[in-house]
Coordinates of C-alpha atoms (C1' of nucleotides) in Angstrom, one line a residue:
Chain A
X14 CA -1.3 -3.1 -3.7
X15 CA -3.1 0.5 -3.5
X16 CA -1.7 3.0 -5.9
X17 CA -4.1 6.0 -6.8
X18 CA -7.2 4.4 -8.0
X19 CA -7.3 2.2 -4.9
X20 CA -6.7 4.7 -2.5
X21 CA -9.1 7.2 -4.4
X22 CA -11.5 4.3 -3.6
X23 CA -10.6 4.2 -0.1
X24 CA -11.2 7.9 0.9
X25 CA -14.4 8.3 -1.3
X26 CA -15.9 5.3 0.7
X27 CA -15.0 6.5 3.8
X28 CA -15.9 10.4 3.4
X29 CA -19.9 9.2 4.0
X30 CA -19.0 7.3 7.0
X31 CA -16.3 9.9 8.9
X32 CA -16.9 13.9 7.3
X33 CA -19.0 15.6 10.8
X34 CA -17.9 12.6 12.9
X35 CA -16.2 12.5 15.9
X36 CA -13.2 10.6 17.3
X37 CA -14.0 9.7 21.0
X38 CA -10.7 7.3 21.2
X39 CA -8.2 5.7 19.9
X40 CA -6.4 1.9 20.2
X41 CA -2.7 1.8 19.1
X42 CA -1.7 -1.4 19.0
X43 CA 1.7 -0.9 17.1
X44 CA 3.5 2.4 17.9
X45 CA 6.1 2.0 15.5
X46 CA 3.1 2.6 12.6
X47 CA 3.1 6.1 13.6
X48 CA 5.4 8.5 12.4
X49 CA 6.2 11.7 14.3
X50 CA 6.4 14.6 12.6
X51 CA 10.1 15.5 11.9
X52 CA 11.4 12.3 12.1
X53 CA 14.6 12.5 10.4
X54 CA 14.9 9.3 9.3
X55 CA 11.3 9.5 8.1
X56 CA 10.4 6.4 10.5
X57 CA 12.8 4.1 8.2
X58 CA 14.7 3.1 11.2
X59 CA 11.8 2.6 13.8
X60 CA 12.9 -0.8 14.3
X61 CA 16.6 -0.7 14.3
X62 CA 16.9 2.7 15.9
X63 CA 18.2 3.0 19.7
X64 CA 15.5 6.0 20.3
X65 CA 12.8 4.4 22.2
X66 CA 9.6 5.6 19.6
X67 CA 8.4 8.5 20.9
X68 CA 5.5 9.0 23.6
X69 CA 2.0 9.1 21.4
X70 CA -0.2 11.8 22.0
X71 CA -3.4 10.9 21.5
X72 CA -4.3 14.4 19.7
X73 CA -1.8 13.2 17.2
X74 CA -4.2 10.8 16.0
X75 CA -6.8 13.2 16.1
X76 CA -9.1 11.7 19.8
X77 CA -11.7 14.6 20.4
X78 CA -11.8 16.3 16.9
X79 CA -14.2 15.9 14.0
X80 CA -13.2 14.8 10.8
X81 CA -13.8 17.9 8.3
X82 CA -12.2 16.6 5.4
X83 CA -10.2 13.6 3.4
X84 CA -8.2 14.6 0.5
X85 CA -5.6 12.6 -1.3
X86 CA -2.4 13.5 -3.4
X87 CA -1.6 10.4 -5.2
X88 CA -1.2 7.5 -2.8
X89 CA -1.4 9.7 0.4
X90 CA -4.5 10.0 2.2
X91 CA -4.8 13.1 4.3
X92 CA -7.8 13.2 7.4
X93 CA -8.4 16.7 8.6
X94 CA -10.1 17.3 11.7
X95 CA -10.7 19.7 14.4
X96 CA -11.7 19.7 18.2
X97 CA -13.5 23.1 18.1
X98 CA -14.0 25.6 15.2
X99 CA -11.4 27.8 16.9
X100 CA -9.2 25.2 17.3
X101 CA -6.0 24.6 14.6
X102 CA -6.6 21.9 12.2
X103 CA -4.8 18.4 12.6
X104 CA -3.9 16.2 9.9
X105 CA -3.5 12.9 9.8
X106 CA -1.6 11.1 6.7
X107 CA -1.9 7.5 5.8
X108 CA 0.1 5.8 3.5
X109 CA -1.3 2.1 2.8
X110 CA 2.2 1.0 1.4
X111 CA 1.9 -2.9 -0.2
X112 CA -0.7 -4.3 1.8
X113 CA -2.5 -1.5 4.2
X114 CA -6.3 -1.0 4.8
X115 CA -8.2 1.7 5.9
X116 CA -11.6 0.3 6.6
X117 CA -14.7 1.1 8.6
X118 CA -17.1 -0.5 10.7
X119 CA -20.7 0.6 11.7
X120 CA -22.0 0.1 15.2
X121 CA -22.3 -3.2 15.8
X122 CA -20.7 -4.6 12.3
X123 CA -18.1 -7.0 13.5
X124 CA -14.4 -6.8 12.0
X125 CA -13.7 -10.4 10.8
X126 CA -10.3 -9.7 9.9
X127 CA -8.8 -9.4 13.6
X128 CA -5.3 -9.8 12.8
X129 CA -2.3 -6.9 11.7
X130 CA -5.1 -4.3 12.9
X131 CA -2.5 -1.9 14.1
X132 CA -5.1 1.0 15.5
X133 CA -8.2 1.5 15.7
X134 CA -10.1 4.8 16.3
X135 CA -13.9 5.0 17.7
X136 CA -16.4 7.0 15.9
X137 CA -19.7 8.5 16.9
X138 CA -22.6 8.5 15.1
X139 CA -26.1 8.7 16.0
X140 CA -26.6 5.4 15.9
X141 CA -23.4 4.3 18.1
X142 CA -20.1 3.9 17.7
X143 CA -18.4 2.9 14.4
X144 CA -14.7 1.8 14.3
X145 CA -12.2 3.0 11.9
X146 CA -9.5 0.3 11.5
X147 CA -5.9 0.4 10.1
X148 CA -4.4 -2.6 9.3
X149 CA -1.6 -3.6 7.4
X150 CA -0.1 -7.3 7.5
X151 CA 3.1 -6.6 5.4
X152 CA 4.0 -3.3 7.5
X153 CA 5.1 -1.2 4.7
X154 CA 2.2 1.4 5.8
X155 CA 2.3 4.2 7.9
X156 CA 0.7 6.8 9.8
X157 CA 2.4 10.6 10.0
X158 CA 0.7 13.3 11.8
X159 CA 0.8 16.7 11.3
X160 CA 0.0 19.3 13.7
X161 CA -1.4 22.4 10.9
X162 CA -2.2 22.4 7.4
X163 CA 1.3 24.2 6.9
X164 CA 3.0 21.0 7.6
X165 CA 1.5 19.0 5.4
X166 CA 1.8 21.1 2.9
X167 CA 5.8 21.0 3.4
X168 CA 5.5 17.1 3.5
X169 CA 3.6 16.9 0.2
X170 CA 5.7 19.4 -1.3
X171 CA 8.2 16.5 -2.1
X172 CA 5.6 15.0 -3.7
X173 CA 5.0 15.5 -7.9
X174 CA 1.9 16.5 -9.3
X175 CA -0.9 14.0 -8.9
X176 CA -1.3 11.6 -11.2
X177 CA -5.3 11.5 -12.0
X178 CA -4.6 15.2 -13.7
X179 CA -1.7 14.9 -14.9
X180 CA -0.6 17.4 -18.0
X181 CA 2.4 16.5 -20.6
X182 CA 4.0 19.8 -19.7
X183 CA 4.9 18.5 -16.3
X184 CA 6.6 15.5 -17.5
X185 CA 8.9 17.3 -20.1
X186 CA 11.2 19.4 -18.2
X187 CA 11.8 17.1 -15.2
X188 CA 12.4 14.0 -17.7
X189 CA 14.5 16.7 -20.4
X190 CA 18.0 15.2 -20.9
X191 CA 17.1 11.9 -18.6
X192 CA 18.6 8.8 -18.8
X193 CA 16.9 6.5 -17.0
X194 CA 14.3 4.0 -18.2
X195 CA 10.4 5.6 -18.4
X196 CA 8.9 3.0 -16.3
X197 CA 11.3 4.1 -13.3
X198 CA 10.5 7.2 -13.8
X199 CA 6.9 6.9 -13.8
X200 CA 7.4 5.6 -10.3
X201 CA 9.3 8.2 -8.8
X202 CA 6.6 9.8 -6.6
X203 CA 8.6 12.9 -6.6
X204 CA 8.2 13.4 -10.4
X205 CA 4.1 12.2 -10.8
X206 CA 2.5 11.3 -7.9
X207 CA 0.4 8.1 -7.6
X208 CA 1.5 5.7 -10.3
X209 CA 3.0 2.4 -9.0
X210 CA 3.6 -1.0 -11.0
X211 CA 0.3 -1.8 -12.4
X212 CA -0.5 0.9 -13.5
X213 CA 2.9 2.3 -14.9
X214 CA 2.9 -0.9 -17.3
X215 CA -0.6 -0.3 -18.7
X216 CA 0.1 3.1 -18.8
X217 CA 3.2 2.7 -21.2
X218 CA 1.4 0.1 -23.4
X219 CA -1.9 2.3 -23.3
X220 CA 0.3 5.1 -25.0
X221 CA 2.9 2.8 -27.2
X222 CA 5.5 3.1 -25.8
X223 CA 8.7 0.4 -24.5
X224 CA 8.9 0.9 -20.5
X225 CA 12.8 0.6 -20.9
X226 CA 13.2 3.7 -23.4
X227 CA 15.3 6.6 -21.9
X228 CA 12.9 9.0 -20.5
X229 CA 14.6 11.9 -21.9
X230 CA 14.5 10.2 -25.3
X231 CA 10.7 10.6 -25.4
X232 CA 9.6 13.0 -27.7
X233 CA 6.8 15.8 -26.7
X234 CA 4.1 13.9 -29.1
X235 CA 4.8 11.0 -27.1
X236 CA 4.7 12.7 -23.6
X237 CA 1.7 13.9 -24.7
X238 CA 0.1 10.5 -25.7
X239 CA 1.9 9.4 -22.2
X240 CA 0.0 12.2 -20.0
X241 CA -3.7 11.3 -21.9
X242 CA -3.1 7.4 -21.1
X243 CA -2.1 7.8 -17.3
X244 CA -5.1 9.6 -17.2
X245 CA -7.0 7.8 -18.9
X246 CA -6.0 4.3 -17.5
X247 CA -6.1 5.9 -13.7
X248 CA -9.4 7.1 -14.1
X249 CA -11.5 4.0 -15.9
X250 CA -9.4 2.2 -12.7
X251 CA -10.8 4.4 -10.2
X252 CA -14.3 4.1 -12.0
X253 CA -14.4 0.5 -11.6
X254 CA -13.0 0.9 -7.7
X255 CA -9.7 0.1 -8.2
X256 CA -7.7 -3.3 -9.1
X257 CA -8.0 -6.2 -6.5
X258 CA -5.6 -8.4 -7.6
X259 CA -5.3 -10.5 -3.8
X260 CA -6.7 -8.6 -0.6
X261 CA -7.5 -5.4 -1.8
X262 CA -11.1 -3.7 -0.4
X263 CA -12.3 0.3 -0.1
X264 CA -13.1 0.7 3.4
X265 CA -16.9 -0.8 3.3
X266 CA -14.8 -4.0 2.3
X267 CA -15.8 -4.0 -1.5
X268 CA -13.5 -5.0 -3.9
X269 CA -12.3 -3.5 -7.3
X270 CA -12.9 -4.7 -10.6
X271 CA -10.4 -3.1 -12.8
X272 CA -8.5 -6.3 -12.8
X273 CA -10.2 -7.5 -15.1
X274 CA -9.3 -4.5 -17.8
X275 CA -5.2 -5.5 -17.2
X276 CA -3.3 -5.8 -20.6
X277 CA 0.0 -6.4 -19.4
X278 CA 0.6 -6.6 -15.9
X279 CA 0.9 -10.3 -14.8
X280 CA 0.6 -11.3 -18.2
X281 CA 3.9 -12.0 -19.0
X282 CA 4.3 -15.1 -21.8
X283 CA 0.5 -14.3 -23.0
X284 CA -0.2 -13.2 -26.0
X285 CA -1.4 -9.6 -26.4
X286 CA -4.6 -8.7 -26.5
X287 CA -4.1 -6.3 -29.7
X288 CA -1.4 -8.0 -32.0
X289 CA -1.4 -11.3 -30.5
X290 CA 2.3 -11.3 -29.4
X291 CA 3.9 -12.9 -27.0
X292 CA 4.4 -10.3 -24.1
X293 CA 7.9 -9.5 -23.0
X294 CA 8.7 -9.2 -19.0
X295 CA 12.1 -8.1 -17.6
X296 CA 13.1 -6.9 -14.4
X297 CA 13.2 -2.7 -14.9
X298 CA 12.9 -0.4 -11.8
X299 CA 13.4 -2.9 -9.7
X300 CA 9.9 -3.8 -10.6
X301 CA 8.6 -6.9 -12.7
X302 CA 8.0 -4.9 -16.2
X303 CA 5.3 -6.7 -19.1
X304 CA 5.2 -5.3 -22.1
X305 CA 4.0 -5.9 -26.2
X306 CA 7.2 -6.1 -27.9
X307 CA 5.2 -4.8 -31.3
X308 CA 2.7 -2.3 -30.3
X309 CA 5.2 -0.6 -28.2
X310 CA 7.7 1.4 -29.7
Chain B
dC3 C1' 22.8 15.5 -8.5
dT4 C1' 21.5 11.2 -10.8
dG5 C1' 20.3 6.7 -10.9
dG6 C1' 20.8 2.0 -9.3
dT7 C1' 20.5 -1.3 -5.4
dC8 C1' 19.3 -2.7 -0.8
dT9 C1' 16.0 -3.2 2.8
dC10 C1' 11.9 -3.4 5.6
dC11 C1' 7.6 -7.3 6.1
dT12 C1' 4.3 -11.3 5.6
dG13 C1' 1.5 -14.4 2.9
dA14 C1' 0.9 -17.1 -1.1
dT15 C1' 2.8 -20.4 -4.0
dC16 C1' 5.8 -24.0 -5.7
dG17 C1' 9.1 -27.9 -5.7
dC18 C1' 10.6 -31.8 -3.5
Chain C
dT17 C1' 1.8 -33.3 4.9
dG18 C1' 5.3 -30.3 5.6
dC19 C1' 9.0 -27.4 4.9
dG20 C1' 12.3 -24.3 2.8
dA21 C1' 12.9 -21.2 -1.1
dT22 C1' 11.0 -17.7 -3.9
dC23 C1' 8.3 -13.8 -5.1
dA24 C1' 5.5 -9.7 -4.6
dG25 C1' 6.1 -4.6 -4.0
dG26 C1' 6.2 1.3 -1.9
dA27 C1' 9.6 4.1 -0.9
dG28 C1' 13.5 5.9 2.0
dA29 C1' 18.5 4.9 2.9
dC30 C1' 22.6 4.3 0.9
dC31 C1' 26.3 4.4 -2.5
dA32 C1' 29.0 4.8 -6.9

DNA sequence: CTGGTCTCCTGATCGC
DNA sequence: TGCGATCAGGAGACCA
């Protein structure tokens, strides 16, 4: 499940493999995995909607640029690239959603996992060509393209602040006066960008604080204990390469090891590693929720 | 506008 | 051994 230590894994294993490369081809295999730009219904409704998916351009996915750059806001991954200096950048944005891998291939290293690969893009090297494979067995991914760095920047504009930087002062105003539960809130990608279940719940027991308290009951001490443990949590995560809790790899196929460092998530009915109490779970954000019903307050 | 619920999808796991 | 039910979850659609 990549939220932003797993997708900051992701693009800083594939930057060595694909900055200065160029794309020779691509394979789509699923059409409906792309998005195109302006979609109204955001791609929600590829499967149910009467609009056959549009006609793919293969410039869409970036065939005869090179890859300049790969930046991230918090679980978005953005590929820059360029057919000729004078040409207008491209960008493409992957999301990896609940089960989605971005994962690369040298020349000649075979792909064992074959199945749910829903495109596959060529890469030259010096040595040969390398594969870049996107493959995502639960669906929940997607790929949106974006014809200029202006348009991505709309697209991310819905997007909160990023979650690896995050400072208290952005939290307070939007959560001022809110009712609904922190944990939710911690989700909303429009509010802080990159948190998702795992780490919202070791986040809030990191800091001390219940997952179910009103967001806008928080006061700005506690925000600020909030900001330094999302932070801090995200970071140590994206040191150790991210949490692999079932399929989870970077792109080389490596897998994390922050697992290991959990407190809370999937510990529900265990005892707490601080006080030793029984950890509470309920259903909160429409998310399983674990929490120490002593240390946090 | 806000916040809660539904929905998309597949694989792992569990009870019988 | 096999099969159905259940769960997991990112995020947009939808609705009160």
């Amino acid at each position: 499940m990549p939220e932003l230590p797993e997708v900051e894994s992701v693009r800083r294993s594939l930057e060595p493999h694909l900055l200065g490369r160029r794309i020779s081809a691509v394979t789509l295999h699923r059409r409906d995995v792309l998005i195109a730009p302006g979609d109204p219904t955001g791609g929600f409704s590829r499967q149910r909607s009467s609009i056959p998916p549009r006609r793919v351009g293969a410039a869409e996915l970036l065939v005869g640029a090179t890859i300049e750059q790969i930046l991230r806001r918090g679980k978005q991954l953005a590929v820059f690239a360029r057919s000729s200096p004078a040409a207008p950048t491209r960008i493409l944005v992957v999301q990896l959603g609940m089960s989605g891998q971005f994962l690369y291939r040298a020349p000649g290293q075979r792909l064992d996992e074959a199945d749910h690969v829903h495109a596959v893009w060529r890469i030259e090297t010096r040595d040969g060509t390398g594969r870049l494979v996107f493959r995502d067995p639960r669906r929940f991914g997607q790929l949106r393209a974006f014809p200029d760095p202006d348009s991505l920047e709309t697209h991310w504009h819905s997007l909160g602040p990023d979650a690896l930087t995050i400072q208290p002062d952005a939290l307070t105003t939007p959560l001022a006066g809110s009712t609904r539960a922190i944990k939710a809130a911690l989700l909303d990608q429009s509010l802080l960008a990159g948190v998702g279940n795992i780490y919202a719940d070791e986040s809030l027991f990191s800091a001390g604080i219940r997952p179910d308290r009103p967001a806008g009951s928080l006061s700005s001490r506690e925000l600020e204990r909030l900001a330094h443990a999302i932070r801090g949590i995200l970071s140590s995560a994206v040191a150790a390469g991210g949490s692999t809790l079932r399929d989870y790899t970077d792109a080389d196929g490596r897998s994390g090891g922050y697992q290991t460092a959990h407190r809370v998530y999937a510990r529900a009915g265990r005892p707490c590693t601080v006080c030793a109490t029984t950890l509470s779970v309920a259903w909160l954000g429409q998310r399983t929720t674990v929490w120490c019903p002593r240390c946090q307050l």
